[in-house]
Tab-separated table of C-alpha atoms in Angstrom:
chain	number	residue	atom	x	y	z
A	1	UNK	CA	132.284	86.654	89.672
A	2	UNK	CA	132.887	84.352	93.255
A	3	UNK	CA	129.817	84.709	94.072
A	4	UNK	CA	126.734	82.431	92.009
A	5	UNK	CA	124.628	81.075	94.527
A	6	UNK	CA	121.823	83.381	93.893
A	7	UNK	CA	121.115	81.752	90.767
A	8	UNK	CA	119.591	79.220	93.261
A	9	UNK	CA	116.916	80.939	94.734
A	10	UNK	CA	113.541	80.306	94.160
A	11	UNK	CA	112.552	83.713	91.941
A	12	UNK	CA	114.778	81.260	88.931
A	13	UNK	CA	113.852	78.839	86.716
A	14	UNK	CA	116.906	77.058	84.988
A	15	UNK	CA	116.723	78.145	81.716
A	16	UNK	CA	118.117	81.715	84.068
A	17	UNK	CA	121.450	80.213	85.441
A	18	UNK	CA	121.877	79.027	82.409
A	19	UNK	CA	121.421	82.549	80.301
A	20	UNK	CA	123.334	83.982	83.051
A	21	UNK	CA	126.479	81.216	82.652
A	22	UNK	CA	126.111	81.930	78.899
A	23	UNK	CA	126.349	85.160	78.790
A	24	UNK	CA	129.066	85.877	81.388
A	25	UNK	CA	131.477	83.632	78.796
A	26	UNK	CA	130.153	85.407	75.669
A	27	UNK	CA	130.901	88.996	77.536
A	28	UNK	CA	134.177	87.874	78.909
A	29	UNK	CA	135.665	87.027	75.657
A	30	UNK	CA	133.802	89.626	73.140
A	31	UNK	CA	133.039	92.511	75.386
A	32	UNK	CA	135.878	94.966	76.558
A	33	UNK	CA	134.908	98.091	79.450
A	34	UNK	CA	137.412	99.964	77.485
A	35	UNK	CA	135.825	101.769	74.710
A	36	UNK	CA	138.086	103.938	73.135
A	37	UNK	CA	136.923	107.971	72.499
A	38	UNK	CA	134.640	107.318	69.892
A	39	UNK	CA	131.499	106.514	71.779
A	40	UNK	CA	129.213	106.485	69.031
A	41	UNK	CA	130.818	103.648	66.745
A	42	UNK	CA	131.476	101.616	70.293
A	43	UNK	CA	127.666	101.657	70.619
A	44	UNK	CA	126.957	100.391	67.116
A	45	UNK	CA	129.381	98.323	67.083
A	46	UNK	CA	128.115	96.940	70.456
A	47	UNK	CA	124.678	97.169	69.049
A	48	UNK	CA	125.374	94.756	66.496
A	49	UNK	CA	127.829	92.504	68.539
A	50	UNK	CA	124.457	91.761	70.827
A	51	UNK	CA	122.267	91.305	67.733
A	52	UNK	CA	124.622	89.137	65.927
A	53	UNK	CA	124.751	86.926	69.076
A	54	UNK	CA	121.282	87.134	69.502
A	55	UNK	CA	121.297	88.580	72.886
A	56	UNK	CA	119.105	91.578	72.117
A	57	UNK	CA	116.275	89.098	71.383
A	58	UNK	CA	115.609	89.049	74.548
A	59	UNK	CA	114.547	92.432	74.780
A	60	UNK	CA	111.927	92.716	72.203
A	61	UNK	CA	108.469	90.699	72.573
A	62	UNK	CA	107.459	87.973	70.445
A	63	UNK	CA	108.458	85.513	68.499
A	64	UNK	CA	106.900	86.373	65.104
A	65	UNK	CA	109.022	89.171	65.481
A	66	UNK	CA	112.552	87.888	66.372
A	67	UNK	CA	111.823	87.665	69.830
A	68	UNK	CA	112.889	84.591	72.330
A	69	UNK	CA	109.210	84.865	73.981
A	70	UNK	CA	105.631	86.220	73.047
A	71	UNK	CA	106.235	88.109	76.459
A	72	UNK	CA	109.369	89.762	77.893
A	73	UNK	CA	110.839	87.733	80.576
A	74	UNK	CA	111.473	90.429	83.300
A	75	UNK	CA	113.713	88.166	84.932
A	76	UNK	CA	115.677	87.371	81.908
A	77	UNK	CA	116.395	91.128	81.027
A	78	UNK	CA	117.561	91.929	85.005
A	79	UNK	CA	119.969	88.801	84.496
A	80	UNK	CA	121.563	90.228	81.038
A	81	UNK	CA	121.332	93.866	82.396
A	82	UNK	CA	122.890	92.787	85.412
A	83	UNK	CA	125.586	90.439	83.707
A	84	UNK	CA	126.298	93.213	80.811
A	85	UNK	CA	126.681	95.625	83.468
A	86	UNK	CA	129.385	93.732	85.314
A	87	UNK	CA	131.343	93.445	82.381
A	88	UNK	CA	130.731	96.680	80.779
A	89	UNK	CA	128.754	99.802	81.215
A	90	UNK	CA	127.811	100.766	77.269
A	91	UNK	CA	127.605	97.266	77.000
A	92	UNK	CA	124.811	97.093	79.275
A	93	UNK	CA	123.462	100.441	77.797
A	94	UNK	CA	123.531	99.519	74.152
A	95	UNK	CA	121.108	96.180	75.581
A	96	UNK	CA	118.666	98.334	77.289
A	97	UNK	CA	118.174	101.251	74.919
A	98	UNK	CA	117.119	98.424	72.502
A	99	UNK	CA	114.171	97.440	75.053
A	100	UNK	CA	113.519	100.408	76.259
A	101	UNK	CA	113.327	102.374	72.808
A	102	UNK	CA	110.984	99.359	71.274
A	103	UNK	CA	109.325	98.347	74.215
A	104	UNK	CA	106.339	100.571	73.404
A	105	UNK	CA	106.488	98.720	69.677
A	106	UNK	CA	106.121	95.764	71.822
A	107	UNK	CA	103.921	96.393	73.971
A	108	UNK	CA	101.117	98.294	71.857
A	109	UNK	CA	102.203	98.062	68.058
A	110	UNK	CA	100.206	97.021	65.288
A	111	UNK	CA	101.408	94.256	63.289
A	112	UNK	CA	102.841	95.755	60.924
A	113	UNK	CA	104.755	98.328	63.170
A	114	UNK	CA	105.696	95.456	64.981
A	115	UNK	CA	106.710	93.853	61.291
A	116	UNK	CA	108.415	97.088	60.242
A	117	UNK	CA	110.441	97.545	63.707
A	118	UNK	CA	111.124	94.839	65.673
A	119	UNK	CA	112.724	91.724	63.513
A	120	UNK	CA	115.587	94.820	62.957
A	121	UNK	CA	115.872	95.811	66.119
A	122	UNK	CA	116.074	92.264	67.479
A	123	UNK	CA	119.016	91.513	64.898
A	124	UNK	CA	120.584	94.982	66.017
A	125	UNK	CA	120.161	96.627	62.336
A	126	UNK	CA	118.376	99.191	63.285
A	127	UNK	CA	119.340	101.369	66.749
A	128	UNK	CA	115.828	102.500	68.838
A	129	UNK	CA	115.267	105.472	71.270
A	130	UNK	CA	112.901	106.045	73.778
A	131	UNK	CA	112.227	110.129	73.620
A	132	UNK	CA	109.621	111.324	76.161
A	133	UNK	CA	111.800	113.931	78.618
A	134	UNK	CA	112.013	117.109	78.037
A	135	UNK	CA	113.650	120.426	79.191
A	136	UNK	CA	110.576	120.954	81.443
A	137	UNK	CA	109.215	117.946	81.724
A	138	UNK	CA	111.237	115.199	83.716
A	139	UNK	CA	109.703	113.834	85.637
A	140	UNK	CA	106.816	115.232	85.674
A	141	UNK	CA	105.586	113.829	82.822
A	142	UNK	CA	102.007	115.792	82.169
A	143	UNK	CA	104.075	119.197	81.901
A	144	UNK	CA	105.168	117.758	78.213
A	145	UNK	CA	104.879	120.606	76.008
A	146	UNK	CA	106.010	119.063	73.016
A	147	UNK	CA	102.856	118.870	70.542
A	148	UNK	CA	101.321	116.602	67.630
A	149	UNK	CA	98.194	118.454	65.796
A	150	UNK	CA	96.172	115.873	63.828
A	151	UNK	CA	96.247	117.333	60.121
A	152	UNK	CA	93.847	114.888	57.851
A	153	UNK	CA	96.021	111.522	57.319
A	154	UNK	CA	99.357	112.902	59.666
A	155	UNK	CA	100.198	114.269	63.141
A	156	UNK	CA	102.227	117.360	62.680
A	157	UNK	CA	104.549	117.523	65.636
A	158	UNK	CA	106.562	120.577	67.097
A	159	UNK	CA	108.554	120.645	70.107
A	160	UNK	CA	111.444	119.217	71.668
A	161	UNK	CA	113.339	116.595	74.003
A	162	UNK	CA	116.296	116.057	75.566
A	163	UNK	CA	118.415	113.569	77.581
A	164	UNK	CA	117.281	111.486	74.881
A	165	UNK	CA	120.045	108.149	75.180
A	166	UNK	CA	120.544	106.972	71.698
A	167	UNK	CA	120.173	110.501	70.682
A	168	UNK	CA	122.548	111.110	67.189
A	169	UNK	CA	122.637	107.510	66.341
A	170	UNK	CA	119.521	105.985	66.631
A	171	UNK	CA	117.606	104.788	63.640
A	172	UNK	CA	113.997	105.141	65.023
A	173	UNK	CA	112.261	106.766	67.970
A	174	UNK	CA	109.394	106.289	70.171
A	175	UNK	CA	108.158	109.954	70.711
A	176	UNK	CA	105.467	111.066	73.274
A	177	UNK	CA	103.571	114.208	72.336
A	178	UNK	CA	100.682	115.860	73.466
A	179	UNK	CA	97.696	115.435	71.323
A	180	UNK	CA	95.184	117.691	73.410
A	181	UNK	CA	92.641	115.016	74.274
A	182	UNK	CA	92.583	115.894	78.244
A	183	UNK	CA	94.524	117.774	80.209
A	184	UNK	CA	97.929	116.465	81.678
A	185	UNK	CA	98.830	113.266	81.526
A	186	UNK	CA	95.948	112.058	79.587
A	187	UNK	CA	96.105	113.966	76.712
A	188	UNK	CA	99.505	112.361	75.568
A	189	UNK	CA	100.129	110.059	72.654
A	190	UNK	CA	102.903	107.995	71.569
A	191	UNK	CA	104.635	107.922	67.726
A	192	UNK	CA	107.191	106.056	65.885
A	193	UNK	CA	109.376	108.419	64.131
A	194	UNK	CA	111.976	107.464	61.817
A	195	UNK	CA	115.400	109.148	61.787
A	196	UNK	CA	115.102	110.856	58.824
A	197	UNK	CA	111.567	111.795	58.404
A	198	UNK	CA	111.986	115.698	57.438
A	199	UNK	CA	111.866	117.860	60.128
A	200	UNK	CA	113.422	116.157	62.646
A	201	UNK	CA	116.744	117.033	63.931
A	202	UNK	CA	119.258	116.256	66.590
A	203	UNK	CA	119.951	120.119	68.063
A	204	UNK	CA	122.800	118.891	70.391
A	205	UNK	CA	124.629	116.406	71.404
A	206	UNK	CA	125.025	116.273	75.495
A	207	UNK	CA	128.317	115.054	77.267
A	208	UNK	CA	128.158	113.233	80.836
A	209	UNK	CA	130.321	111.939	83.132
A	210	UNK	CA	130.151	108.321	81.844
A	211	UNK	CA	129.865	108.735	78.030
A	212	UNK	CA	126.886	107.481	76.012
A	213	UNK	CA	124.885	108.671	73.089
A	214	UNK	CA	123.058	111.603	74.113
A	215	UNK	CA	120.981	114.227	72.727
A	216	UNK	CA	118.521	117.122	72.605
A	217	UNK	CA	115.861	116.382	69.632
A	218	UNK	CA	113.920	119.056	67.692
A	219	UNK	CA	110.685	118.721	65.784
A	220	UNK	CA	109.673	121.759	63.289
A	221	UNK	CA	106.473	120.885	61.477
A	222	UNK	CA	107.735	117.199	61.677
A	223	UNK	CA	104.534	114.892	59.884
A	224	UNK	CA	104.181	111.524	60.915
A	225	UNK	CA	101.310	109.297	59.532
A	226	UNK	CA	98.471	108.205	61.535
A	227	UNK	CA	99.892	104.891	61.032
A	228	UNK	CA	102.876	105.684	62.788
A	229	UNK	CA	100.541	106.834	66.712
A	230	UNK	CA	101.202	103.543	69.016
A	231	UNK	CA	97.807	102.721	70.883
A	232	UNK	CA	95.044	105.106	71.002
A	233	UNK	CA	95.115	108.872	71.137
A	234	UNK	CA	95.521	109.689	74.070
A	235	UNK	CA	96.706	106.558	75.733
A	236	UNK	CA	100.585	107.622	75.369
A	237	UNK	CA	100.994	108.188	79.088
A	238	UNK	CA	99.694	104.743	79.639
A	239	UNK	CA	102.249	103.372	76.758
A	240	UNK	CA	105.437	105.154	78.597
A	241	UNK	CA	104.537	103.951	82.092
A	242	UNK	CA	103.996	100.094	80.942
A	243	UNK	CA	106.842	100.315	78.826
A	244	UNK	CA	108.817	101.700	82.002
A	245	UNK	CA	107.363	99.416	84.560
A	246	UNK	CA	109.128	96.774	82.133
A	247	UNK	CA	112.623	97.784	81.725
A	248	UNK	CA	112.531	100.023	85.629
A	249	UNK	CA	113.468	97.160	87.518
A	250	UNK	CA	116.378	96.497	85.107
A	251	UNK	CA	117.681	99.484	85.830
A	252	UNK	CA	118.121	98.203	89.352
A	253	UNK	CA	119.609	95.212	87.611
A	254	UNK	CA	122.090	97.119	85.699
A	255	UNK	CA	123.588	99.109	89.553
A	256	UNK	CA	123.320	95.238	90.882
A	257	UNK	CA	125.947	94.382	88.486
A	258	UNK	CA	127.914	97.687	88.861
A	259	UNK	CA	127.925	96.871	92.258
A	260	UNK	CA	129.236	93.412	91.779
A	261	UNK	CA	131.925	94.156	90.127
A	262	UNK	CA	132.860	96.835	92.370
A	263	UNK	CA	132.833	94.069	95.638
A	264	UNK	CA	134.780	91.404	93.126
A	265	UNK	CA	137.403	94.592	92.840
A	266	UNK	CA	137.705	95.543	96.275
A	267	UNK	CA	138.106	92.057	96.942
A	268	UNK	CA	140.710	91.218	95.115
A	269	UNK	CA	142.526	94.729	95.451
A	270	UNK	CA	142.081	93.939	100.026
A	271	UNK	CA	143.701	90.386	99.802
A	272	UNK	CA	146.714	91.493	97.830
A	273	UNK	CA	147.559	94.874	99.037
A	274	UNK	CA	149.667	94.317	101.654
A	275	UNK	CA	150.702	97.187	104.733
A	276	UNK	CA	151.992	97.451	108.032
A	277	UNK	CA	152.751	93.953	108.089
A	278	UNK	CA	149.442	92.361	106.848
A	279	UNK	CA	147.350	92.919	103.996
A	280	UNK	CA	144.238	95.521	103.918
A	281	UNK	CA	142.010	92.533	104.640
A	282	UNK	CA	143.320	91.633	107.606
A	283	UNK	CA	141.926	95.144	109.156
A	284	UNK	CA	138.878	94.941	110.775
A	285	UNK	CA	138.102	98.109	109.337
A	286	UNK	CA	138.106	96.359	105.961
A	287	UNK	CA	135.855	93.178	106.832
A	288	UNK	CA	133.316	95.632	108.299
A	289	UNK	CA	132.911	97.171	105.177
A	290	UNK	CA	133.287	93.836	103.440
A	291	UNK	CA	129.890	93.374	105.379
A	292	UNK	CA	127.847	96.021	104.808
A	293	UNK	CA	128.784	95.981	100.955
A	294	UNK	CA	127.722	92.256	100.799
A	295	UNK	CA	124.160	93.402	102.681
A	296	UNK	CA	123.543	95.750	100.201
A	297	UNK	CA	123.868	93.727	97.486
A	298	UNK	CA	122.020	90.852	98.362
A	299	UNK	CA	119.530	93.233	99.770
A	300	UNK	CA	119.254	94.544	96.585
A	301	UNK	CA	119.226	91.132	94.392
A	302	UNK	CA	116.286	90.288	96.816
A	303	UNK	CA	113.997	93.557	95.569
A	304	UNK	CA	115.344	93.166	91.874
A	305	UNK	CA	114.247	89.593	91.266
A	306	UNK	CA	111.277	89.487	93.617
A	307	UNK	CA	109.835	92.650	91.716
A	308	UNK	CA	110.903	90.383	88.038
A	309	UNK	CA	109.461	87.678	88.892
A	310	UNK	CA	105.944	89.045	90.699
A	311	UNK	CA	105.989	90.698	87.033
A	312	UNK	CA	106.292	87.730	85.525
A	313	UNK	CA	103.853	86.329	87.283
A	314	UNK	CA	101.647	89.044	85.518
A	315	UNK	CA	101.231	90.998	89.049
A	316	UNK	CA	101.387	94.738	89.368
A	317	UNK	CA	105.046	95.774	90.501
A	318	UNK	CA	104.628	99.287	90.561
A	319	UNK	CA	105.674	99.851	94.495
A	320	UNK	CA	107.774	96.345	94.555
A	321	UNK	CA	109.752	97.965	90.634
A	322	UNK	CA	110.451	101.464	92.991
A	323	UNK	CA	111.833	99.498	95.509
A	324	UNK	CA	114.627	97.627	93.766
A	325	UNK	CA	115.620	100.780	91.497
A	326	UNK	CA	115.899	103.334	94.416
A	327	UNK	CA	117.584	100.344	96.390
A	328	UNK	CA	119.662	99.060	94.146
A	329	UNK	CA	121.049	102.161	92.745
A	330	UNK	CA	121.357	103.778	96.273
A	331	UNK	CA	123.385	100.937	97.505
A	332	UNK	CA	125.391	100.602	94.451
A	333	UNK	CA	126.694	104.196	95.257
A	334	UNK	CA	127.823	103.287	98.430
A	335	UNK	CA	129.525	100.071	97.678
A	336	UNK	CA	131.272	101.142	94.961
A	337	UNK	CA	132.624	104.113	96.886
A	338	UNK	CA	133.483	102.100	99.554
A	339	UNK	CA	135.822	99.942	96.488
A	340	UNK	CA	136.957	103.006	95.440
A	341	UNK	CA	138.226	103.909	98.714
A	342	UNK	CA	139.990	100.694	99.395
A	343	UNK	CA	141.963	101.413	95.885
A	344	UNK	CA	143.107	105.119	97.504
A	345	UNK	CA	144.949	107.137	95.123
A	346	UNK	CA	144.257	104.473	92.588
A	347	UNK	CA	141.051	104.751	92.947
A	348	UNK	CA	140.681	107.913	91.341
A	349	UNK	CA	142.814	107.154	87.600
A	350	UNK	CA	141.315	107.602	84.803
A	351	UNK	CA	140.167	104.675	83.331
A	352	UNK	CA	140.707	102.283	86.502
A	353	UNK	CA	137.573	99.449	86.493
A	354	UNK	CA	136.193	101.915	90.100
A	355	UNK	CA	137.023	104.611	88.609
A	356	UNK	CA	134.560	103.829	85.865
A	357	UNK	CA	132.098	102.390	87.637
A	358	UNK	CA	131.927	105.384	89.510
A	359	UNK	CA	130.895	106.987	86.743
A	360	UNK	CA	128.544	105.241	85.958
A	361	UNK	CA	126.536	104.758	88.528
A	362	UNK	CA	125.492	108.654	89.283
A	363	UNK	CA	123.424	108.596	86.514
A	364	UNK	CA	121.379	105.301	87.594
A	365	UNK	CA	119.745	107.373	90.351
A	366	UNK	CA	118.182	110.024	88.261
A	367	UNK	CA	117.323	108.589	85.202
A	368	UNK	CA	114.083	106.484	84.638
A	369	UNK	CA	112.893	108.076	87.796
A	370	UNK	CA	115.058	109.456	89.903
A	371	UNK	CA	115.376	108.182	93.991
A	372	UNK	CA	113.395	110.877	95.571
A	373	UNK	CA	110.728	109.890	92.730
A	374	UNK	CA	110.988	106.731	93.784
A	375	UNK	CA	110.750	107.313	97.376
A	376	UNK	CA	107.045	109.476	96.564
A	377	UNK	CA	105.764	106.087	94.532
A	378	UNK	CA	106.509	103.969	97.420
A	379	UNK	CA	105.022	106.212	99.343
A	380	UNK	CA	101.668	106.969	97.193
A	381	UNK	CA	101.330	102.805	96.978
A	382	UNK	CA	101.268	101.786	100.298
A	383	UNK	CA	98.526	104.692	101.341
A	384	UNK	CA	96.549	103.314	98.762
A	385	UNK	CA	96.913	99.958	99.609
A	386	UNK	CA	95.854	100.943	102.693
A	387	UNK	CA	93.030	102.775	101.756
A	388	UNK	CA	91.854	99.765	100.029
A	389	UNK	CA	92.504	97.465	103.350
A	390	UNK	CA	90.114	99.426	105.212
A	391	UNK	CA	87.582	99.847	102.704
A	392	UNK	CA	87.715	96.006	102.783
A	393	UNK	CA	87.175	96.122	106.467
């Protein structure tokens, strides 16, 4: 990467550059954006390639429990999402799928789920999911259908979910159910259910355009102990949206570094291809775009680490978090079509470095929220923060 003057600005403390300069020379020698057909054993063996090099402790919170800090640094998981990302797409996935499937454990675990999870998660022995979508239920999270009936000493749940990442190869999974205790969103509770607990099954396996683990999950009189619920009954829609306001703005992270990589290509691909006499950066054409793909990702580092680090500071980021995902992954779209472009018929090869990061970027803007959801939070935020201006008034 030419470009690593960011690592200066303010939103940074040292120890970041340095986790950032770290990383970049780990990835460039052990991680490879070529993965072979066999997405599955790519993942675990990227799963325990993090572990081993303890970059997936990190993602899990505290130390007890094999993590770097007693709280996630939001910063620190947008620079290895980011970083991953620029390297390699599954690479990046594989990091976050280990957050994002324990966060919840993290967040709102007992001690001894946190015991019984975490140190293997942390070390990459054990693969987590983070199941709450569902054929109906999206987005809009308080139309889950999938159910957990309290039986004595053990939930029964029935149901299913789907676009589950991890789904087929995961070890354990962080399920949302509803319980009954309300109505919509507040009658939802969160479990910890193991792989092979009886009654549990992976229906199908789901194909996309930029391969991952990916399933639809099916529970038939599945019974998890009471021990396994995270938080209180009830409190599961509160447990999903904590343990997405953590990992949301990483997403943005992750189409920062797509888009990164996609500017380094162009780059490189302008100054060497040479036509009519001059090469395709010569054309004004070209250093126009050269612009506006520069503005969008600055732009969009801006949002990311101002969101990470208001977080940090322990501040609510729930309109800042919307902004650098539906940014971020918006303007990663266009700059690495604009790469793509510059590549022409290249462009378009299987397997070309744009050609997969085209790929992978669709998915970015739908998953975890997708833009127009985004767009509504914003939205929803700002007319209550100025509700609460005038009240003040």
């Amino acid at each position: 990467m030419a470009d690593r003057s960011y690592l200066d600005w303010p939103f940074f403390d040292s120890r970041h550059g340095e986790l950032q300069q770290a990383l970049d020379q780990w990835a460039a020698t052990h991680i490879s954006d070529a993965h072979g057909h066999d997405v599955d054993q790519a993942c675990r063996d990227l799963v325990k390639q993090l572990g081993d090099a303890g970059w997936l402790r990190y993602a899990i919170g505290g130390q007890a429990y094999g993590g770097i800090h007693d709280v996630i640094d939001t910063r620190a998981i947008c620079m290895l999402r980011e970083t991953l990302a620029r390297h390699s797409g599954l690479a990046d996935f594989a990091f976050a799928m280990q957050g994002l499937g324990s966060g919840a454990i993290s967040l709102f675990g007992t001690p001894a789920q946190k015991e019984a999870y975490l140190p293997a998660v942390a070390s990459g022995k054990k693969i987590a999911a983070f199941a709450l979508s569902e054929p109906e239920a999206g987005s809009d999270v308080a139309s889950m259908q999938c159910a957990a009936t309290l039986d004595g000493e053990h939930y029964v749940l029935n149901g299913e979910k789907t676009w589950i990442s991890n789904g087929g190869i995961a070890d354990v999974y962080v399920v949302f159910a509803r319980t009954g205790e309300a109505p919509g969103a507040r009658g939802i509770s969160a479990f910890i259910v193991d792989a092979d607990v009886p009654g549990f099954d992976i229906a199908e396996r789901i194909d996309v355009i930029a391969p991952h683990p990916l399933a639809r999950l099916t529970f038939n009189d599945c019974r998890i102990p009471v021990t396994q619920r995270i938080g209180e009954s009830g409190q599961g829609f509160k447990v999903a949206m904590a343990t997405l306001d953590v990992f949301r703005t990483s997403v943005a992270a992750a189409a920062l570094g797509f888009a990164r990589r996609a500017l380094d290509e162009a780059l490189q691909r302008a100054t060497t291809r040479r036509m009519f006499q001059q090469t395709l950066a010569d054309f004004q054409l070209t250093q126009a775009k050269f612009a506006h793909m520069a503005m969008a990702v600055d732009s969009s580092a801006l949002l990311i680490y101002r969101a990470a680090w208001q977080r940090d500071q322990g501040k609510k980021v729930t309109k800042e978090a919307a902004m650098a995902k539906l940014t971020a992954t918006e303007s990663a779209q266009q700059v690495i079509d604009a790469a793509l472009q510059m590549f022409g018929g290249l462009g378009v090869v299987c397997d070309m470095p744009v050609e997969r990061l085209y790929r992978e970027i669709r998915a970015l803007r739908i998953y975890e929220g997708a833009s127009e959801v985004q767009q509504l939070i914003i939205g929803r935020e700002l007319l209550k923060e100025f509700a609460a201006a005038k009240t003040e008034e």
